[in-house]
Amino acid sequence: MSSSEKPGVLHIYDGIEEMDNHLPRWWLFILWTTIVFAFGYWFYYHVSGTGPGSLEVYKAEAAEAARKAASGKPTSDETLLALMQDPQAVDQGKVQFTQQCAACHGQKGEGLIGPNLTDEFWLHGGKPMDIHKTVAEGAVAKGMPAWERTLGAERVRSIVAYVLTLKNTHVPGKAPQGEPEQ
Ligand code: HEC
Protein backbone atom coordinates (compact mmCIF):
# COMPACT_ATOMS: atom_id res chain seq x y z
CA MET A 1 0.00 0.00 0.00
CA SER A 2 1.50 3.36 -0.87
CA SER A 3 1.25 5.76 2.04
CA SER A 4 1.07 8.89 -0.08
CA GLU A 5 -2.47 8.04 -1.13
CA LYS A 6 -5.36 9.01 1.12
CA PRO A 7 -7.80 6.43 2.46
CA GLY A 8 -10.55 5.58 0.11
CA VAL A 9 -8.53 6.44 -2.96
CA LEU A 10 -8.65 3.98 -5.74
CA HIS A 11 -5.30 2.89 -7.03
CA ILE A 12 -4.25 0.55 -9.74
CA TYR A 13 -1.57 -2.10 -9.66
CA ASP A 14 -0.95 -3.82 -12.98
CA GLY A 15 -4.44 -3.00 -14.03
CA ILE A 16 -6.00 -4.31 -10.82
CA GLU A 17 -8.05 -1.65 -9.07
CA GLU A 18 -8.05 -1.51 -5.32
CA MET A 19 -9.75 0.64 -2.73
CA ASP A 20 -7.32 1.92 -0.13
CA ASN A 21 -9.66 1.45 2.80
CA HIS A 22 -8.57 1.31 6.41
CA LEU A 23 -8.93 -2.06 8.04
CA PRO A 24 -12.00 -2.07 10.29
CA ARG A 25 -11.25 -1.32 13.92
CA TRP A 26 -12.78 -4.58 15.16
CA TRP A 27 -10.52 -6.48 12.76
CA LEU A 28 -7.40 -4.70 14.02
CA PHE A 29 -8.56 -5.21 17.57
CA ILE A 30 -8.75 -8.99 17.03
CA LEU A 31 -5.35 -8.99 15.29
CA TRP A 32 -3.60 -7.16 18.13
CA THR A 33 -5.40 -9.18 20.78
CA THR A 34 -4.20 -12.44 19.25
CA ILE A 35 -0.64 -11.12 19.00
CA VAL A 36 -0.65 -10.04 22.63
CA PHE A 37 -2.24 -13.34 23.64
CA ALA A 38 0.38 -15.30 21.70
CA PHE A 39 3.19 -13.53 23.58
CA GLY A 40 1.49 -14.12 26.90
CA TYR A 41 0.95 -17.78 26.06
CA TRP A 42 4.52 -18.22 24.89
CA PHE A 43 5.86 -16.62 28.04
CA TYR A 44 3.55 -18.53 30.41
CA TYR A 45 4.14 -22.01 28.95
CA HIS A 46 7.56 -21.83 27.34
CA VAL A 47 9.68 -19.11 28.95
CA SER A 48 8.69 -18.90 32.60
CA GLY A 49 7.72 -22.59 32.86
CA THR A 50 4.75 -21.59 35.06
CA GLY A 51 2.17 -23.36 32.91
CA PRO A 52 2.20 -27.15 32.84
CA GLY A 53 3.88 -28.46 29.70
CA SER A 54 1.92 -30.76 27.43
CA LEU A 55 4.26 -33.64 28.31
CA GLU A 56 3.53 -33.26 32.02
CA VAL A 57 -0.18 -33.04 31.36
CA TYR A 58 0.07 -36.15 29.20
CA LYS A 59 2.01 -38.05 31.87
CA ALA A 60 -0.46 -37.09 34.59
CA GLU A 61 -3.35 -38.19 32.40
CA ALA A 62 -1.63 -41.46 31.47
CA ALA A 63 -0.95 -42.16 35.16
CA GLU A 64 -4.55 -41.40 36.04
CA ALA A 65 -5.75 -43.70 33.26
CA ALA A 66 -3.39 -46.45 34.46
CA ARG A 67 -4.73 -46.11 37.99
CA LYS A 68 -8.31 -46.30 36.77
CA ALA A 69 -7.54 -49.27 34.54
CA ALA A 70 -5.86 -51.10 37.43
CA SER A 71 -8.38 -50.35 40.16
CA GLY A 72 -11.12 -52.88 40.54
CA LYS A 73 -9.46 -55.29 38.13
CA PRO A 74 -7.80 -58.46 39.33
CA THR A 75 -4.04 -58.10 39.56
CA SER A 76 -2.38 -59.30 36.36
CA ASP A 77 0.82 -58.79 34.38
CA GLU A 78 -0.98 -56.01 32.50
CA THR A 79 -2.25 -54.12 35.54
CA LEU A 80 1.18 -54.36 37.21
CA LEU A 81 2.94 -53.11 34.07
CA ALA A 82 0.40 -50.28 33.85
CA LEU A 83 1.05 -49.42 37.49
CA MET A 84 4.76 -49.31 36.73
CA GLN A 85 4.00 -46.32 34.45
CA ASP A 86 2.30 -44.49 37.31
CA PRO A 87 4.92 -42.32 39.03
CA GLN A 88 2.76 -41.90 42.13
CA ALA A 89 2.39 -45.65 42.66
CA VAL A 90 6.09 -46.22 41.98
CA ASP A 91 7.03 -43.52 44.50
CA GLN A 92 4.79 -45.11 47.13
CA GLY A 93 6.35 -48.47 46.33
CA LYS A 94 9.81 -47.00 46.72
CA VAL A 95 9.00 -45.60 50.15
CA GLN A 96 7.70 -49.01 51.24
CA PHE A 97 10.68 -50.77 49.71
CA THR A 98 13.09 -48.57 51.65
CA GLN A 99 11.23 -49.25 54.88
CA GLN A 100 10.41 -52.92 54.50
CA CYS A 101 12.70 -54.51 51.97
CA ALA A 102 16.00 -52.63 51.82
CA ALA A 103 17.29 -54.27 55.01
CA CYS A 104 17.46 -57.61 53.16
CA HIS A 105 17.62 -56.55 49.50
CA GLY A 106 19.74 -53.37 49.71
CA GLN A 107 18.72 -49.73 49.16
CA LYS A 108 18.79 -50.14 45.39
CA GLY A 109 17.74 -53.78 45.31
CA GLU A 110 21.33 -54.93 44.83
CA GLY A 111 20.88 -57.74 47.35
CA LEU A 112 22.17 -58.50 50.86
CA ILE A 113 20.58 -61.44 52.65
CA GLY A 114 17.96 -61.52 49.93
CA PRO A 115 18.76 -61.85 46.22
CA ASN A 116 19.77 -59.04 43.90
CA LEU A 117 16.55 -57.76 42.31
CA THR A 118 18.33 -55.75 39.62
CA ASP A 119 19.74 -58.64 37.57
CA GLU A 120 17.86 -60.86 35.14
CA PHE A 121 18.16 -63.96 37.35
CA TRP A 122 15.18 -65.03 39.39
CA LEU A 123 14.66 -67.85 41.88
CA HIS A 124 10.89 -67.52 41.76
CA GLY A 125 10.38 -66.01 38.30
CA GLY A 126 10.80 -62.44 37.06
CA LYS A 127 7.44 -61.92 35.35
CA PRO A 128 5.25 -59.27 37.02
CA MET A 129 2.86 -61.86 38.45
CA ASP A 130 5.76 -64.09 39.62
CA ILE A 131 7.25 -61.18 41.55
CA HIS A 132 3.82 -60.30 42.87
CA LYS A 133 3.34 -63.85 44.14
CA THR A 134 6.76 -63.91 45.85
CA VAL A 135 6.15 -60.57 47.54
CA ALA A 136 2.55 -61.31 48.52
CA GLU A 137 3.07 -64.88 49.72
CA GLY A 138 6.79 -64.89 50.45
CA ALA A 139 9.19 -67.80 50.46
CA VAL A 140 8.86 -68.11 54.16
CA ALA A 141 10.98 -71.25 54.60
CA LYS A 142 13.86 -69.47 52.84
CA GLY A 143 13.62 -66.27 54.87
CA MET A 144 11.48 -64.11 52.56
CA PRO A 145 8.44 -62.94 54.52
CA ALA A 146 4.90 -62.85 53.07
CA TRP A 147 3.81 -59.24 52.79
CA GLU A 148 0.18 -59.15 51.72
CA ARG A 149 -1.01 -59.92 55.26
CA THR A 150 0.98 -57.10 56.83
CA LEU A 151 0.92 -54.45 54.09
CA GLY A 152 -2.33 -55.14 52.25
CA ALA A 153 -2.97 -55.74 48.57
CA GLU A 154 -2.60 -52.16 47.37
CA ARG A 155 0.79 -51.55 48.98
CA VAL A 156 2.05 -54.87 47.67
CA ARG A 157 1.00 -53.86 44.15
CA SER A 158 2.84 -50.55 44.33
CA ILE A 159 5.93 -52.26 45.78
CA VAL A 160 5.87 -54.71 42.87
CA ALA A 161 5.50 -51.77 40.46
CA TYR A 162 8.64 -50.31 42.02
CA VAL A 163 10.52 -53.64 41.94
CA LEU A 164 9.67 -53.88 38.22
CA THR A 165 11.47 -50.57 37.69
CA LEU A 166 14.59 -52.08 39.33
CA LYS A 167 14.63 -55.10 37.04
CA ASN A 168 17.67 -55.21 34.77
CA THR A 169 19.19 -52.02 36.18
CA HIS A 170 22.21 -54.19 37.05
CA VAL A 171 23.29 -52.58 40.30
CA PRO A 172 26.53 -54.29 41.36
CA GLY A 173 25.81 -56.36 44.43
CA LYS A 174 24.92 -59.90 45.29
CA ALA A 175 25.88 -62.49 42.66
CA PRO A 176 23.06 -63.75 40.45
CA GLN A 177 20.86 -66.54 41.83
CA GLY A 178 18.31 -68.65 40.00
CA GLU A 179 17.43 -68.82 36.35
CA PRO A 180 17.72 -66.06 33.76
CA GLU A 181 14.33 -64.75 32.81
CA GLN A 182 13.30 -65.71 29.30
C1 HEC B 1 14.16 -60.72 56.25
C2 HEC B 1 14.76 -60.47 54.98
C3 HEC B 1 13.89 -60.09 53.81
C4 HEC B 1 13.02 -59.05 53.73
C5 HEC B 1 12.70 -58.02 54.79
C6 HEC B 1 12.49 -59.06 52.39
N1 HEC B 1 13.03 -60.10 51.69
FE1 HEC B 1 12.65 -60.57 49.75
N2 HEC B 1 13.78 -62.22 49.93
C7 HEC B 1 14.53 -62.58 51.04
C8 HEC B 1 15.19 -63.84 50.78
C9 HEC B 1 16.12 -64.56 51.73
C10 HEC B 1 14.82 -64.24 49.47
C11 HEC B 1 15.24 -65.50 48.73
C12 HEC B 1 14.22 -66.58 48.97
C13 HEC B 1 14.68 -67.90 48.40
O1 HEC B 1 15.84 -68.19 48.45
O2 HEC B 1 13.79 -68.59 47.86
C14 HEC B 1 13.94 -63.19 48.98
C15 HEC B 1 13.36 -63.20 47.72
C16 HEC B 1 12.67 -62.14 47.18
C17 HEC B 1 12.21 -62.07 45.81
C18 HEC B 1 12.39 -63.15 44.77
C19 HEC B 1 13.71 -62.98 44.08
C20 HEC B 1 13.96 -64.05 43.06
O3 HEC B 1 15.12 -64.20 42.70
O4 HEC B 1 13.01 -64.70 42.61
C21 HEC B 1 11.61 -60.90 45.65
C22 HEC B 1 10.96 -60.36 44.40
C23 HEC B 1 11.65 -60.22 46.92
N3 HEC B 1 12.31 -61.00 47.82
C24 HEC B 1 11.11 -58.96 47.15
C25 HEC B 1 11.03 -58.42 48.42
C26 HEC B 1 10.28 -57.23 48.71
C27 HEC B 1 9.54 -56.40 47.68
C28 HEC B 1 10.39 -57.02 50.04
C29 HEC B 1 9.76 -55.93 50.86
C30 HEC B 1 8.31 -55.85 50.82
C31 HEC B 1 11.23 -58.06 50.58
N4 HEC B 1 11.58 -58.90 49.57
C32 HEC B 1 11.60 -58.14 51.90
C33 HEC B 1 14.61 -61.86 52.20
C34 HEC B 1 13.88 -60.76 52.53
PDB file of N, CA and C and ligand atoms in Angstrom, residues 97 100-101 104-105 113-115 117 121-125 131 134-135 139 142-145 147 151 159 163 177, ligand 1:
ATOM      1  N   PHE A  97       9.514 -49.917  49.939  1.00  0.00           N
ATOM      2  CA  PHE A  97      10.683 -50.767  49.714  1.00  0.00           C
ATOM      3  C   PHE A  97      11.814 -50.373  50.665  1.00  0.00           C
ATOM      4  N   GLN A 100      10.676 -51.509  54.214  1.00  0.00           N
ATOM      5  CA  GLN A 100      10.407 -52.924  54.502  1.00  0.00           C
ATOM      6  C   GLN A 100      11.395 -53.897  53.870  1.00  0.00           C
ATOM      7  N   CYS A 101      11.980 -53.521  52.763  1.00  0.00           N
ATOM      8  CA  CYS A 101      12.702 -54.511  51.967  1.00  0.00           C
ATOM      9  C   CYS A 101      14.206 -54.256  51.916  1.00  0.00           C
ATOM     10  N   CYS A 104      17.034 -56.306  53.696  1.00  0.00           N
ATOM     11  CA  CYS A 104      17.462 -57.606  53.161  1.00  0.00           C
ATOM     12  C   CYS A 104      17.863 -57.554  51.693  1.00  0.00           C
ATOM     13  N   HIS A 105      17.347 -56.568  50.948  1.00  0.00           N
ATOM     14  CA  HIS A 105      17.622 -56.548  49.504  1.00  0.00           C
ATOM     15  C   HIS A 105      18.496 -55.373  49.093  1.00  0.00           C
ATOM     16  N   ILE A 113      20.996 -60.089  52.276  1.00  0.00           N
ATOM     17  CA  ILE A 113      20.580 -61.441  52.654  1.00  0.00           C
ATOM     18  C   ILE A 113      19.712 -62.002  51.531  1.00  0.00           C
ATOM     19  N   GLY A 114      18.846 -61.145  51.028  1.00  0.00           N
ATOM     20  CA  GLY A 114      17.960 -61.522  49.927  1.00  0.00           C
ATOM     21  C   GLY A 114      18.657 -61.319  48.590  1.00  0.00           C
ATOM     22  N   PRO A 115      18.125 -61.923  47.542  1.00  0.00           N
ATOM     23  CA  PRO A 115      18.758 -61.846  46.222  1.00  0.00           C
ATOM     24  C   PRO A 115      18.776 -60.433  45.633  1.00  0.00           C
ATOM     25  N   LEU A 117      17.782 -57.885  43.105  1.00  0.00           N
ATOM     26  CA  LEU A 117      16.550 -57.757  42.311  1.00  0.00           C
ATOM     27  C   LEU A 117      16.788 -56.966  41.029  1.00  0.00           C
ATOM     28  N   PHE A 121      18.287 -62.610  36.800  1.00  0.00           N
ATOM     29  CA  PHE A 121      18.161 -63.962  37.347  1.00  0.00           C
ATOM     30  C   PHE A 121      17.139 -63.990  38.478  1.00  0.00           C
ATOM     31  N   TRP A 122      16.265 -64.960  38.408  1.00  0.00           N
ATOM     32  CA  TRP A 122      15.176 -65.032  39.394  1.00  0.00           C
ATOM     33  C   TRP A 122      15.030 -66.449  39.935  1.00  0.00           C
ATOM     34  N   LEU A 123      14.905 -66.552  41.257  1.00  0.00           N
ATOM     35  CA  LEU A 123      14.659 -67.852  41.884  1.00  0.00           C
ATOM     36  C   LEU A 123      13.197 -68.256  41.720  1.00  0.00           C
ATOM     37  N   HIS A 124      12.325 -67.233  41.763  1.00  0.00           N
ATOM     38  CA  HIS A 124      10.885 -67.517  41.758  1.00  0.00           C
ATOM     39  C   HIS A 124      10.196 -66.915  40.549  1.00  0.00           C
ATOM     40  N   GLY A 125      10.961 -66.562  39.522  1.00  0.00           N
ATOM     41  CA  GLY A 125      10.385 -66.012  38.299  1.00  0.00           C
ATOM     42  C   GLY A 125      10.393 -64.490  38.299  1.00  0.00           C
ATOM     43  N   ILE A 131       6.720 -62.059  40.486  1.00  0.00           N
ATOM     44  CA  ILE A 131       7.254 -61.184  41.545  1.00  0.00           C
ATOM     45  C   ILE A 131       6.143 -60.868  42.547  1.00  0.00           C
ATOM     46  N   THR A 134       5.679 -63.798  44.850  1.00  0.00           N
ATOM     47  CA  THR A 134       6.759 -63.912  45.846  1.00  0.00           C
ATOM     48  C   THR A 134       6.586 -62.871  46.950  1.00  0.00           C
ATOM     49  N   VAL A 135       6.262 -61.634  46.534  1.00  0.00           N
ATOM     50  CA  VAL A 135       6.153 -60.570  47.540  1.00  0.00           C
ATOM     51  C   VAL A 135       4.905 -60.796  48.404  1.00  0.00           C
ATOM     52  N   ALA A 139       8.590 -66.464  50.555  1.00  0.00           N
ATOM     53  CA  ALA A 139       9.192 -67.803  50.458  1.00  0.00           C
ATOM     54  C   ALA A 139       9.662 -68.047  51.880  1.00  0.00           C
ATOM     55  N   LYS A 142      12.524 -69.925  53.259  1.00  0.00           N
ATOM     56  CA  LYS A 142      13.864 -69.470  52.840  1.00  0.00           C
ATOM     57  C   LYS A 142      14.199 -68.081  53.392  1.00  0.00           C
ATOM     58  N   GLY A 143      13.302 -67.554  54.224  1.00  0.00           N
ATOM     59  CA  GLY A 143      13.619 -66.270  54.865  1.00  0.00           C
ATOM     60  C   GLY A 143      13.018 -65.053  54.198  1.00  0.00           C
ATOM     61  N   MET A 144      12.184 -65.249  53.176  1.00  0.00           N
ATOM     62  CA  MET A 144      11.484 -64.107  52.559  1.00  0.00           C
ATOM     63  C   MET A 144      10.066 -64.056  53.109  1.00  0.00           C
ATOM     64  N   PRO A 145       9.771 -63.017  53.899  1.00  0.00           N
ATOM     65  CA  PRO A 145       8.437 -62.943  54.519  1.00  0.00           C
ATOM     66  C   PRO A 145       7.325 -62.780  53.487  1.00  0.00           C
ATOM     67  N   TRP A 147       4.110 -60.634  52.469  1.00  0.00           N
ATOM     68  CA  TRP A 147       3.814 -59.238  52.785  1.00  0.00           C
ATOM     69  C   TRP A 147       2.361 -58.840  52.661  1.00  0.00           C
ATOM     70  N   LEU A 151       0.971 -55.735  54.788  1.00  0.00           N
ATOM     71  CA  LEU A 151       0.920 -54.445  54.089  1.00  0.00           C
ATOM     72  C   LEU A 151      -0.380 -54.216  53.332  1.00  0.00           C
ATOM     73  N   ILE A 159       4.551 -51.790  45.579  1.00  0.00           N
ATOM     74  CA  ILE A 159       5.926 -52.265  45.781  1.00  0.00           C
ATOM     75  C   ILE A 159       6.384 -53.061  44.559  1.00  0.00           C
ATOM     76  N   VAL A 163       9.523 -52.582  42.192  1.00  0.00           N
ATOM     77  CA  VAL A 163      10.517 -53.640  41.937  1.00  0.00           C
ATOM     78  C   VAL A 163      10.680 -53.851  40.423  1.00  0.00           C
ATOM     79  N   GLN A 177      21.398 -65.268  41.326  1.00  0.00           N
ATOM     80  CA  GLN A 177      20.859 -66.543  41.828  1.00  0.00           C
ATOM     81  C   GLN A 177      19.665 -66.905  40.966  1.00  0.00           C
TER      82      GLN A 177
HETATM   83  C1  HEC B   1      14.159 -60.715  56.252  1.00  0.00           C
HETATM   84  C2  HEC B   1      14.758 -60.472  54.976  1.00  0.00           C
HETATM   85  C3  HEC B   1      13.891 -60.090  53.807  1.00  0.00           C
HETATM   86  C4  HEC B   1      13.016 -59.049  53.734  1.00  0.00           C
HETATM   87  C5  HEC B   1      12.698 -58.020  54.793  1.00  0.00           C
HETATM   88  C6  HEC B   1      12.495 -59.059  52.389  1.00  0.00           C
HETATM   89  N1  HEC B   1      13.027 -60.100  51.687  1.00  0.00           N
HETATM   90 FE1  HEC B   1      12.655 -60.568  49.752  1.00  0.00          FE
HETATM   91  N2  HEC B   1      13.781 -62.223  49.930  1.00  0.00           N
HETATM   92  C7  HEC B   1      14.526 -62.581  51.039  1.00  0.00           C
HETATM   93  C8  HEC B   1      15.193 -63.836  50.784  1.00  0.00           C
HETATM   94  C9  HEC B   1      16.119 -64.562  51.730  1.00  0.00           C
HETATM   95  C10 HEC B   1      14.819 -64.238  49.474  1.00  0.00           C
HETATM   96  C11 HEC B   1      15.235 -65.497  48.731  1.00  0.00           C
HETATM   97  C12 HEC B   1      14.221 -66.577  48.971  1.00  0.00           C
HETATM   98  C13 HEC B   1      14.680 -67.902  48.397  1.00  0.00           C
HETATM   99  O1  HEC B   1      15.842 -68.191  48.451  1.00  0.00           O
HETATM  100  O2  HEC B   1      13.795 -68.592  47.860  1.00  0.00           O
HETATM  101  C14 HEC B   1      13.942 -63.186  48.981  1.00  0.00           C
HETATM  102  C15 HEC B   1      13.362 -63.199  47.718  1.00  0.00           C
HETATM  103  C16 HEC B   1      12.672 -62.143  47.179  1.00  0.00           C
HETATM  104  C17 HEC B   1      12.212 -62.074  45.809  1.00  0.00           C
HETATM  105  C18 HEC B   1      12.389 -63.147  44.771  1.00  0.00           C
HETATM  106  C19 HEC B   1      13.710 -62.983  44.081  1.00  0.00           C
HETATM  107  C20 HEC B   1      13.958 -64.048  43.061  1.00  0.00           C
HETATM  108  O3  HEC B   1      15.124 -64.204  42.702  1.00  0.00           O
HETATM  109  O4  HEC B   1      13.010 -64.703  42.614  1.00  0.00           O
HETATM  110  C21 HEC B   1      11.606 -60.896  45.654  1.00  0.00           C
HETATM  111  C22 HEC B   1      10.963 -60.356  44.397  1.00  0.00           C
HETATM  112  C23 HEC B   1      11.652 -60.218  46.924  1.00  0.00           C
HETATM  113  N3  HEC B   1      12.305 -60.995  47.823  1.00  0.00           N
HETATM  114  C24 HEC B   1      11.113 -58.957  47.151  1.00  0.00           C
HETATM  115  C25 HEC B   1      11.027 -58.419  48.422  1.00  0.00           C
HETATM  116  C26 HEC B   1      10.280 -57.230  48.709  1.00  0.00           C
HETATM  117  C27 HEC B   1       9.545 -56.402  47.681  1.00  0.00           C
HETATM  118  C28 HEC B   1      10.394 -57.018  50.037  1.00  0.00           C
HETATM  119  C29 HEC B   1       9.757 -55.926  50.858  1.00  0.00           C
HETATM  120  C30 HEC B   1       8.313 -55.847  50.821  1.00  0.00           C
HETATM  121  C31 HEC B   1      11.229 -58.060  50.578  1.00  0.00           C
HETATM  122  N4  HEC B   1      11.581 -58.899  49.571  1.00  0.00           N
HETATM  123  C32 HEC B   1      11.596 -58.139  51.900  1.00  0.00           C
HETATM  124  C33 HEC B   1      14.609 -61.860  52.205  1.00  0.00           C
HETATM  125  C34 HEC B   1      13.881 -60.756  52.526  1.00  0.00           C
END
